[in-house]
Short mmCIF file of C-alpha atoms and ligand atoms in Angstrom, two decimals:
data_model
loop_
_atom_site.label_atom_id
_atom_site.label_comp_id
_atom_site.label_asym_id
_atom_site.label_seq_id
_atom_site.Cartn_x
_atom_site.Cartn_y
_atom_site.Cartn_z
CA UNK K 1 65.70 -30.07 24.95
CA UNK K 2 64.49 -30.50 28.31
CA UNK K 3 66.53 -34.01 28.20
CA UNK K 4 69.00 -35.93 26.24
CA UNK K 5 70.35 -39.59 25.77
CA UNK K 6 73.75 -40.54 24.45
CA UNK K 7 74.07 -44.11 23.69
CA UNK K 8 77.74 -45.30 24.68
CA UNK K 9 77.57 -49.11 23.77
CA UNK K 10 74.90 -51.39 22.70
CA UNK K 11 75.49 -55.43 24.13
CA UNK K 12 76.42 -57.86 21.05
CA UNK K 13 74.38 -60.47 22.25
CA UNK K 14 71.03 -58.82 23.89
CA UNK K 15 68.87 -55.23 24.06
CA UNK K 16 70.84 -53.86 26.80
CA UNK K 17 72.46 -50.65 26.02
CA UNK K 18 74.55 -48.17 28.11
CA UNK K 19 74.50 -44.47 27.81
CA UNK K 20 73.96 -41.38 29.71
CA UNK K 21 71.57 -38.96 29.86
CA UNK K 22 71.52 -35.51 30.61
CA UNK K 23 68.71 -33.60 32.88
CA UNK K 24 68.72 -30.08 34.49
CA UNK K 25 69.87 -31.32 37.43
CA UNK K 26 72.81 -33.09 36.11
CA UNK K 27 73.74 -36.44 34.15
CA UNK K 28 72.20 -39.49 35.18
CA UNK K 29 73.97 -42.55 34.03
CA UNK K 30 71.66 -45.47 31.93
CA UNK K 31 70.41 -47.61 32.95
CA UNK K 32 69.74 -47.20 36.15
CA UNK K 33 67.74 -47.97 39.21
CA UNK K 34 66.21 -45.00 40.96
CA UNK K 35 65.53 -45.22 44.71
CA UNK K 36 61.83 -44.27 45.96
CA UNK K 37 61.55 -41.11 47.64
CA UNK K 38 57.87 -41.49 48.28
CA UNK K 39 57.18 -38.48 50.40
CA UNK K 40 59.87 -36.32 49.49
CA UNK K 41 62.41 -38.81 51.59
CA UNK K 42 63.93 -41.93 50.88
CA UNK K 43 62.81 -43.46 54.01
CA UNK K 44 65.77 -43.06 56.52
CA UNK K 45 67.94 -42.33 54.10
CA UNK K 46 69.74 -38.85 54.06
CA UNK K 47 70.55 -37.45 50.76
CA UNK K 48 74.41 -38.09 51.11
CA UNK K 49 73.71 -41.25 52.22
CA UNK K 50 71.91 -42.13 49.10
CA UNK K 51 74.76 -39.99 46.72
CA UNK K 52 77.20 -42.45 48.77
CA UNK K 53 75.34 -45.07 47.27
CA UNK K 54 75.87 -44.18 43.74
CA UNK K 55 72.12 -42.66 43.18
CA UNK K 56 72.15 -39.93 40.38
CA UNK K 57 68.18 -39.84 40.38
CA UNK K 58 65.42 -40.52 42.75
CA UNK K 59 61.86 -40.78 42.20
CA UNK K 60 59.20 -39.02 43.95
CA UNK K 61 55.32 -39.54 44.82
CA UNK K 62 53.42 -36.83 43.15
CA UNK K 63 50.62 -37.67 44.98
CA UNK K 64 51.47 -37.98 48.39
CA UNK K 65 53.41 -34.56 48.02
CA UNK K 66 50.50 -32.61 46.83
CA UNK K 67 48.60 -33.96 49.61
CA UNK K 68 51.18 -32.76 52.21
CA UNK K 69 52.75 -30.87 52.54
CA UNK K 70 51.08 -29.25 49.26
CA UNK K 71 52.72 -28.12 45.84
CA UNK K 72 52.49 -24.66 46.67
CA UNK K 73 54.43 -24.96 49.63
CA UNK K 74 57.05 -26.70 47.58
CA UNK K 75 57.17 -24.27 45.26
CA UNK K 76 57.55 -21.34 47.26
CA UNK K 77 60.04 -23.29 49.06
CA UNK K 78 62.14 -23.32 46.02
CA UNK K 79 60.78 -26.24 44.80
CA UNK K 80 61.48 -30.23 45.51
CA UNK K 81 65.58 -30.60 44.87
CA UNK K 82 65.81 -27.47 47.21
CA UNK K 83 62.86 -28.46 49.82
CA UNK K 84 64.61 -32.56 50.23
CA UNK K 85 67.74 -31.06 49.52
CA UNK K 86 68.61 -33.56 46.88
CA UNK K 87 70.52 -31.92 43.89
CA UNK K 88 70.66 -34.56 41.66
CA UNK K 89 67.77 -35.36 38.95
CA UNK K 90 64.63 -35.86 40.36
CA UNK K 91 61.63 -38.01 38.40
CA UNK K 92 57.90 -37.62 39.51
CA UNK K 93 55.26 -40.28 39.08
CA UNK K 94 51.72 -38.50 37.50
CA UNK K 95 49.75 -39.02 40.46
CA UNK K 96 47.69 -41.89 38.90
CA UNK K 97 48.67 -45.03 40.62
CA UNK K 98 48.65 -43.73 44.00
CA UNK K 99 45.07 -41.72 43.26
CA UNK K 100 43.81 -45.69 42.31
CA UNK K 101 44.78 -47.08 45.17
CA UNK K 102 45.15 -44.99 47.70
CA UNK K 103 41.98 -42.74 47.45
CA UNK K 104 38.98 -43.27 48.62
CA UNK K 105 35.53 -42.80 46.39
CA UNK K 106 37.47 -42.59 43.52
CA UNK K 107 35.37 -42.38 39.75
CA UNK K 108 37.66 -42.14 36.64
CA UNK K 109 36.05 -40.75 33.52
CA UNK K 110 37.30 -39.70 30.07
CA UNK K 111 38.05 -35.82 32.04
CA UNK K 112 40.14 -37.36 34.36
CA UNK K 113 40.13 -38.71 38.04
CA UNK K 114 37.63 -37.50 41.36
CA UNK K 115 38.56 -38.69 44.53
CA UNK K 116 38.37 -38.37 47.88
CA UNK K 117 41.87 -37.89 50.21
CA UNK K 118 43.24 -40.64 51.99
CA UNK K 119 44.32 -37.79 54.58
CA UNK K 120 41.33 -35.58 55.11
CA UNK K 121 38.56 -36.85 52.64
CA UNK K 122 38.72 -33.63 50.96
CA UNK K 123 37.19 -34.09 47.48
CA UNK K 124 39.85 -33.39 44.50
CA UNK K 125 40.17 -34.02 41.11
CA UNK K 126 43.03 -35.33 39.48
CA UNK K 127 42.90 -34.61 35.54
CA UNK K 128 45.77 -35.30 33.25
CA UNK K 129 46.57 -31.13 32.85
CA UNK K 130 46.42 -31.12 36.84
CA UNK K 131 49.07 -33.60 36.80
CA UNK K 132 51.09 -31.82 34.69
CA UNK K 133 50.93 -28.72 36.65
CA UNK K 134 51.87 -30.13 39.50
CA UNK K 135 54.62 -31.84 38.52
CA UNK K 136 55.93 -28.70 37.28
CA UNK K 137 55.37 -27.19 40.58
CA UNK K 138 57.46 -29.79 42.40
CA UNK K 139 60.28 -28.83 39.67
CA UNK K 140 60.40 -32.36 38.91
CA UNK K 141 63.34 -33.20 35.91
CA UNK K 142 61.00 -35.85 34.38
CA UNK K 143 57.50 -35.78 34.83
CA UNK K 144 55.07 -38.80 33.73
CA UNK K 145 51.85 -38.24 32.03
CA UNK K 146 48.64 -39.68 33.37
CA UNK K 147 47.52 -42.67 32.48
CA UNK K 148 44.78 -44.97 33.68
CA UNK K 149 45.91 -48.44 35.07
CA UNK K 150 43.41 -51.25 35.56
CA UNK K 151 43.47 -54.02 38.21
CA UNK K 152 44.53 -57.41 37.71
CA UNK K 153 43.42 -60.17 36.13
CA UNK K 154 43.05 -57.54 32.96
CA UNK K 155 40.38 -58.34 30.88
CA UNK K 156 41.10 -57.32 27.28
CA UNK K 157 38.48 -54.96 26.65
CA UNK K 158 39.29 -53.31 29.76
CA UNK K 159 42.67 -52.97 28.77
CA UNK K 160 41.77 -51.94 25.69
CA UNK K 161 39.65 -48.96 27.22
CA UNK K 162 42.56 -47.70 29.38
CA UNK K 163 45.20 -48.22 26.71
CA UNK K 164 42.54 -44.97 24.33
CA UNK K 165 41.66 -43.19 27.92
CA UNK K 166 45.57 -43.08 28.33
CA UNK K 167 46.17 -42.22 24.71
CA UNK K 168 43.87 -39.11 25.14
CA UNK K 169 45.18 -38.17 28.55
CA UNK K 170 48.96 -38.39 26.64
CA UNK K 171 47.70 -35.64 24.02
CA UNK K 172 46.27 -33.73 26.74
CA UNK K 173 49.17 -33.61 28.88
CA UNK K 174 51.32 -32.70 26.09
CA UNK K 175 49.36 -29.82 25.30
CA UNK K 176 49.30 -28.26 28.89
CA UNK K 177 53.20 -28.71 28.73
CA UNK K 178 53.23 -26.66 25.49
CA UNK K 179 50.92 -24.23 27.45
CA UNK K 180 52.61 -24.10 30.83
CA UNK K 181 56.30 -23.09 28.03
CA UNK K 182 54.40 -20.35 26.31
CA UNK K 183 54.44 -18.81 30.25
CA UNK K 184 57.96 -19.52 30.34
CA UNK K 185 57.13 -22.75 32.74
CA UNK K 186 57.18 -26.28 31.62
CA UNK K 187 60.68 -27.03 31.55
CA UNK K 188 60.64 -30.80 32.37
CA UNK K 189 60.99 -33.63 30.24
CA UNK K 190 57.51 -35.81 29.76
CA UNK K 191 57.25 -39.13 29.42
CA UNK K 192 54.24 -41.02 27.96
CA UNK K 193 53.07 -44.27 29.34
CA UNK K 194 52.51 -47.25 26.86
CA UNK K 195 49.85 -49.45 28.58
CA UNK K 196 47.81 -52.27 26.78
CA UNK K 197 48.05 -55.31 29.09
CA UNK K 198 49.76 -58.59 27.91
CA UNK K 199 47.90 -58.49 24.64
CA UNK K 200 50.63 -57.10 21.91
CA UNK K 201 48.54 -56.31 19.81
CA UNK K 202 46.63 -53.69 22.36
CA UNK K 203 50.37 -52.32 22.90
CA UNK K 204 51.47 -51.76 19.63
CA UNK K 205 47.92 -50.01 18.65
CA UNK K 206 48.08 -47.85 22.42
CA UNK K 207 52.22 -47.29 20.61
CA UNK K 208 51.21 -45.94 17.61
CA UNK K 209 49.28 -43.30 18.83
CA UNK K 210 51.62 -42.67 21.65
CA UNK K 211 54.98 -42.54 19.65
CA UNK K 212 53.32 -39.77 16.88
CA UNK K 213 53.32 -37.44 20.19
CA UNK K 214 56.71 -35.54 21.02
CA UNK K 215 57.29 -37.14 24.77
CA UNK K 216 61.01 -36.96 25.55
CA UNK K 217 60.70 -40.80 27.00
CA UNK K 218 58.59 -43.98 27.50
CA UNK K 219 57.23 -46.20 29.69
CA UNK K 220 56.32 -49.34 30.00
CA UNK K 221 52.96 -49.66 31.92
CA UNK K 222 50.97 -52.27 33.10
CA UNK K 223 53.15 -55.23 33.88
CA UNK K 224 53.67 -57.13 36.89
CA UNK K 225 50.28 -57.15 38.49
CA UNK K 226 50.00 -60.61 38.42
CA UNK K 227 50.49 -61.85 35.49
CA UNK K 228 53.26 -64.52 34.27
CA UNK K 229 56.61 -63.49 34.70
CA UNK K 230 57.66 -64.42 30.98
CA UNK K 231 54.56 -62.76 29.64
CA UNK K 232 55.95 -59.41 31.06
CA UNK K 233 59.02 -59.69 30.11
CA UNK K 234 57.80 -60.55 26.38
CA UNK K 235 55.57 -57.56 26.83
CA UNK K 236 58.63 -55.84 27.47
CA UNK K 237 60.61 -56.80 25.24
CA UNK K 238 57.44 -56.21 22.58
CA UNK K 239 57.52 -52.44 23.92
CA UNK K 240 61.09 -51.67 23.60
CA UNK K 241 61.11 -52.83 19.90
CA UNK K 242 58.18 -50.19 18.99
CA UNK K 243 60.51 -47.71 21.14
CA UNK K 244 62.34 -44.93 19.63
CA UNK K 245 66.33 -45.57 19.66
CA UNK K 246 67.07 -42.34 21.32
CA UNK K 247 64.95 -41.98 23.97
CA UNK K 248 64.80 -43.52 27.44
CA UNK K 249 63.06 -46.33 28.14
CA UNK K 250 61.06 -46.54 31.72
CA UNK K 251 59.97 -49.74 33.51
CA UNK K 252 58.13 -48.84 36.35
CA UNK K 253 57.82 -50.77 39.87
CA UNK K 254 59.98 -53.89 39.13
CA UNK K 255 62.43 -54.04 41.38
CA UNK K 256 63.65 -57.90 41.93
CA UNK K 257 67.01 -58.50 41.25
CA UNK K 258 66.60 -60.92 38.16
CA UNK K 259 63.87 -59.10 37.00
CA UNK K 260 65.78 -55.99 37.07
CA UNK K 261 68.43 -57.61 34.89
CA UNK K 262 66.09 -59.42 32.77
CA UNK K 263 64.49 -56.17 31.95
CA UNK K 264 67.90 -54.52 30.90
CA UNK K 265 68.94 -57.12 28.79
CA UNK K 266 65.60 -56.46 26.59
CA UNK K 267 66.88 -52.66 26.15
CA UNK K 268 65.59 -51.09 29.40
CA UNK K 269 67.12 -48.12 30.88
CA UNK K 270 65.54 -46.80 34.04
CA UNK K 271 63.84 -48.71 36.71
CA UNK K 272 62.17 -48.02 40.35
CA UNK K 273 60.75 -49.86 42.64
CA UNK K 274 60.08 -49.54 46.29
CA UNK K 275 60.69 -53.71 47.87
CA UNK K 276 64.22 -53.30 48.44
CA UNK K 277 63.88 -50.91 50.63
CA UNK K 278 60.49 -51.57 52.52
CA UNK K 279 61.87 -54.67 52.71
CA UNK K 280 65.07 -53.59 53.91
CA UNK K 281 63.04 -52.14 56.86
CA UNK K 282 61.47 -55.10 57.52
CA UNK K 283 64.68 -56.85 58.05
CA UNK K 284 64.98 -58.35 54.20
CA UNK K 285 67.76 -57.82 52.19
CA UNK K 286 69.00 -59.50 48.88
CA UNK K 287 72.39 -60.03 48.64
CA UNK K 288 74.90 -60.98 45.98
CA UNK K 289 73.95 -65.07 47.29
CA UNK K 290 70.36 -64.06 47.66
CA UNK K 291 67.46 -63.12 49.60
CA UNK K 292 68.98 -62.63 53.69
CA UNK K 293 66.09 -62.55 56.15
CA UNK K 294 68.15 -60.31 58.84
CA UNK K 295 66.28 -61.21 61.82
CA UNK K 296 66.84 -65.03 61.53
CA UNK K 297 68.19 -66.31 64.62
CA UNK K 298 70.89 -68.47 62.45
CA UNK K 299 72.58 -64.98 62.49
CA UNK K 300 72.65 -64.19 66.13
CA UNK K 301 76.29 -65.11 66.34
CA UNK K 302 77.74 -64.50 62.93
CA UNK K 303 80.41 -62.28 62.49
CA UNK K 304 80.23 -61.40 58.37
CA UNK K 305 78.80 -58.96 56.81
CA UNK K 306 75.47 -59.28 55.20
CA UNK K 307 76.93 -59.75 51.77
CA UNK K 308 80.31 -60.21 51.14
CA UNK K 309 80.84 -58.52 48.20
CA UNK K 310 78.97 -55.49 49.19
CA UNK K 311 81.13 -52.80 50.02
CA UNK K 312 78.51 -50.17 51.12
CA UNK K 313 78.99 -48.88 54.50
CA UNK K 314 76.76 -51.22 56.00
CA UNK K 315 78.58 -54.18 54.65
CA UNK K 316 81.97 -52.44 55.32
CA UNK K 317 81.27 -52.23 59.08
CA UNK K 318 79.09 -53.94 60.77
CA UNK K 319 78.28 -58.18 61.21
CA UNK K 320 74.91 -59.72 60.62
CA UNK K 321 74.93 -60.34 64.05
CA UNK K 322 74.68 -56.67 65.27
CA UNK K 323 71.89 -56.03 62.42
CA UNK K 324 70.06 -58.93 63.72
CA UNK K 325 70.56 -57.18 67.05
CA UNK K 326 69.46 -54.29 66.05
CA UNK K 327 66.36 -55.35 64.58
CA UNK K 328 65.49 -57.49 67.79
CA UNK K 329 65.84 -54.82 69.77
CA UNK K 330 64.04 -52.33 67.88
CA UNK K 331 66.47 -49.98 67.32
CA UNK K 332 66.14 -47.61 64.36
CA UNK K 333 69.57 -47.97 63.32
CA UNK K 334 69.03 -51.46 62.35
CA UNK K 335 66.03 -50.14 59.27
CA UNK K 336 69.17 -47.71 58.63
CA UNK K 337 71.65 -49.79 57.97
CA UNK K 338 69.81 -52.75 56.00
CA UNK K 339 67.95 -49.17 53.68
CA UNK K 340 71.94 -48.48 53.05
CA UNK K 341 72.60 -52.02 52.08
CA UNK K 342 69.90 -52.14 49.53
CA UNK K 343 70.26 -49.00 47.42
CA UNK K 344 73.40 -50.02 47.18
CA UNK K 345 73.44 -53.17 46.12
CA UNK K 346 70.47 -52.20 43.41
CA UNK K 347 72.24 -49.45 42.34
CA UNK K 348 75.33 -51.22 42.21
CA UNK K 349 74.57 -54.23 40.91
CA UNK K 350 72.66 -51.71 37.72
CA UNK K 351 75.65 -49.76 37.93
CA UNK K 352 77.55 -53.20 37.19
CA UNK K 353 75.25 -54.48 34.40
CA UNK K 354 76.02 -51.19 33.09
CA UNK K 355 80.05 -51.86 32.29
CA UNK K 356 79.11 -55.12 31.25
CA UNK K 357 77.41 -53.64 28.21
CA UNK K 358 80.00 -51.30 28.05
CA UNK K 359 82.81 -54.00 27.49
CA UNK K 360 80.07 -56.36 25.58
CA UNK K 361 79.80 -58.95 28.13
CA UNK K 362 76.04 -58.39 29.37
CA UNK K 363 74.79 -61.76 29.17
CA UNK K 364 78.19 -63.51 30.73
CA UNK K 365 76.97 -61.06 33.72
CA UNK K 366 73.48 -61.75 33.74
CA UNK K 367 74.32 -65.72 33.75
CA UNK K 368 76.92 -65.93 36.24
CA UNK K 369 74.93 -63.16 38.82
CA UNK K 370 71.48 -65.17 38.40
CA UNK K 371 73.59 -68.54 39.36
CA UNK K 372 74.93 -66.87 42.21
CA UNK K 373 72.15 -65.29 43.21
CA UNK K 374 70.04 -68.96 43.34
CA UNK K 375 73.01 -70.56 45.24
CA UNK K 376 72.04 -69.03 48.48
CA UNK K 377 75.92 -70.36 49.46
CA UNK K 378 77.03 -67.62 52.00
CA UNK K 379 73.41 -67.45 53.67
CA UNK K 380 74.30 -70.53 55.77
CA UNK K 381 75.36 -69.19 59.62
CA UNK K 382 78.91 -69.28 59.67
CA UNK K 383 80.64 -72.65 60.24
CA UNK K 384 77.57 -74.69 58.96
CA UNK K 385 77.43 -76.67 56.56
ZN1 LIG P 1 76.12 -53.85 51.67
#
C-alpha cells in the first residue's frame, strides 16, 4: 500500500475524526492543514522553519514545477523531497487548476488539456497520463488525478460534463499508475477528485463511478468558487457521507479559519490553501481574536505580540510594533515573520481540533474558537478601549 489511514477517535457529536496516516516519507497526522509550497518553496519559509511549525506535509504545484525548473531536472536531482530538501510527505496537485488559469490558449477536450506556457508560450499538452507521470517524476507521496474544473457561476450541465470528463480522466490515470508499477515506478498514492458542483445529485452520480476505482484517497472538488458558504459545506458534508471510512478525505483550497473547522467537523481530514500565507506577506494575519491587518498604524506603538496565544517564534519574540515596522519599511523580515505566524497558527489551531476529537470534545472547540475568533477583543491597540 502506497498509503495507509488509522482512525484513532471519531467525535461523539460531529464527522470529525482523528487518525494518522502513513506515507513513504513518514506519518502525517489527520487532519491536517498542509502549507503551499507552490514552486518547490513555501514562500520564505525554510524547511525547518516550517517542521518548527508542526508541518508533517506540504503541498506542491505540479505545474509550475514542470515548467521550471522541469521534472527531469527534479528527477535527476533525486527528486522533489531531496531537490527542496523537505523530508517529510510531500502531496502534488495534477496540474489542472493551474493549466486553467494560468495558461494561455488553453482548449480542453475529452484527450486532455493543450495550452500554451505562461513562461515561454511553448505549446504543451497536459493529458491525465501526463499528469501522472509527472507527478511520479517529482516523487510526490500523493499525487492527484486530473480533473476538469469549470468556472463559476456553474451551470448544471456544465458541471455535469466535467463531473464524466473527470470520471474518464480518473480511469485513465489509474491505469497509467498500474502501468508506470509494472516498470517498477508508480509508487505514490492517487487520489481521485469528486467534482459535480452544488447539485448532489451530480456528486453522488460523478461518486459512484469514482469510488468503484481503487484511488487510495478523495477529494472534494469544486467548492468555494463563489458559491454560498452553507451550500459548500452541505456539498461537503454530502461528499464525505458517499466516502469510504478508511481513506483520506481531501478538501482542496479552503483555507479560512472557520471554514477550516467547519470542514473537519463534517469528517474532513486534509486541507490546503494558500491565503494565510499570501496574506501573511501582505501584512494579514488571523489570529486566535481574528483577522490582524499588521500594517495598521493603531499598532505603531504596541508592545504585544500579534496573537497572544500564539507561541510560534514570531509571537514568542517580537511586538506588533516591530512587524508593523518592518512592513513599513520594507524589510523582508517583516513577510518572514508574519509567513511563520500563519503556518503556525493553521497548523496549530488543526493540530488542536485534532485532540479535541481525540478527547470527544470537537464541537465545545469549534464553538468557543469561532466566538473568539468574532470577538476581535485583543485587536484593539493596547490601552484602548
Ligand atoms: Zn504566532
Amino acid at each position: 500500500m502506497a498509503l495507509t489511514l488509522t482512525l484513532d477517535a471519531h467525535d461523539p457529536e460531529t464527522q470529525a475524526r482523528a487518525g494518522r496516516m502513513e506515507t513513504r516519507h513518514g506519518e502525517v497526522l489527520t487532519p491536517a492543514f498542509m502549507p503551499v509550497g507552490t514552486q518547490g518553496a513555501v514562500k520564505t519559509l525554510t524547511p525547518d522553519e516550517l517542521t518548527a511549525a508542526g508541518a508533517d506535509i506540504l503541498l506542491a504545484n505540479t505545474y509550475h514545477l514542470d515548467q521550471r525548473p522541469g521534472v527531469d531536472v527534479v528527477r535527476a536531482l533525486g527528486g522533489l523531497h531531496r531537490f527542496m530538501g523537505w523530508p517529510k510527505a510531500i502531496l502534488t496537485d495534477s496540474g489542472g487548476f493551474q493549466v486553467l488559469s494560468l495558461a494561455e490558449l488553453r482548449k480542453v477536450s475529452d484527450e486532455g488539456v493543450e495550452f500554451r506556457s505562461h513562461l515561454d508560450g511553448s505549446r504543451k499538452f497536459l493529458s491525465p497520463e501526463e499528469a501522472v507521470r509527472i507527478q511520479d517524476g517529482l516523487g510526490t507521496d500523493i499525487a492527484m488525478s486530473l480533473d476538469e474544473l469549470v468556472e463559476a457561476p456553474v451551470a448544471p450541465d456544465a458541471a455535469r460534463r466535467a463531473a464524466e470528463r473527470t470520471v474518464l480522466w480518473a480511469e485513465r490515470g489509474l491505469k497509467e499508475r498500474e502501468r508506470l508499477r509494472d516498470e517498477g515506478r508508480g509508487g505514490m498514492a492517487l487520489f481521485g477528485i469528486n467534482q459535480g458542483g452544488v447539485e448532489a445529485a451530480e456528486r453522488r452520480r460523478c461518486f459512484e463511478r469514482l469510488g468503484a476505482m481503487p484511488f487510495d484517497g478523495y477529494a472534494i472538488g469544486g467548492l468555494w468558487v463563489g458559491e454560498e458558504r452553507s451550500l459548500s459545506l452541505d456539498m461537503v458534508e454530502h461528499d464525505c457521507g458517499l466516502f469510504p471510512e478508511g481513506r483520506p478525505r481531501y478538501l482542496m483550497g479552503v483555507g479560512h479559519p472557520v471554514d477550516v473547522l467547519d470542514a473537519l467537523g463534517r469528517g474532513v481530514d486534509l486541507l490546503d490553501c494558500v491565503l494565510p500565507t499570501r496574506n501573511a506577506r501582505r501584512g494579514t494575519v488571523f489570529v486566535s481574536t481574528g483577522r490582524l491587518v499588521v500594517k495598521n498604524a493603531a499598532y505603531a506603538a504596541d508592545p504585544r505580540p500579534l496573537d497572544l496565544e500564539c507561541d510560534c517564534y514570531t509571537c514568542a519574540r517580537f511586538s506588533r510594533a516591530y512587524l508593523r515596522h518592518l512592513f513599513a519599511a520594507g524589510e523582508l523580515l517583516g513577510m518572514r515573520l508574519a509567513s511563520i505566524h500563519a503556518v503556525t497558527h493553521m497548523i496549530g489551531l488543526v493540530r488542536r481540533a485534532r485532540r479535541a476529537v481525540l478527547e470527544g470534545r470537537f464541537r465545545e472547540f469549534r464553538e468557543a474558537f469561532v466566538e473568539r475568533f468574532r470577538s476581535g477583543e485583543t485587536l484593539a491597540p493596547s490601552g484602548a478601549a
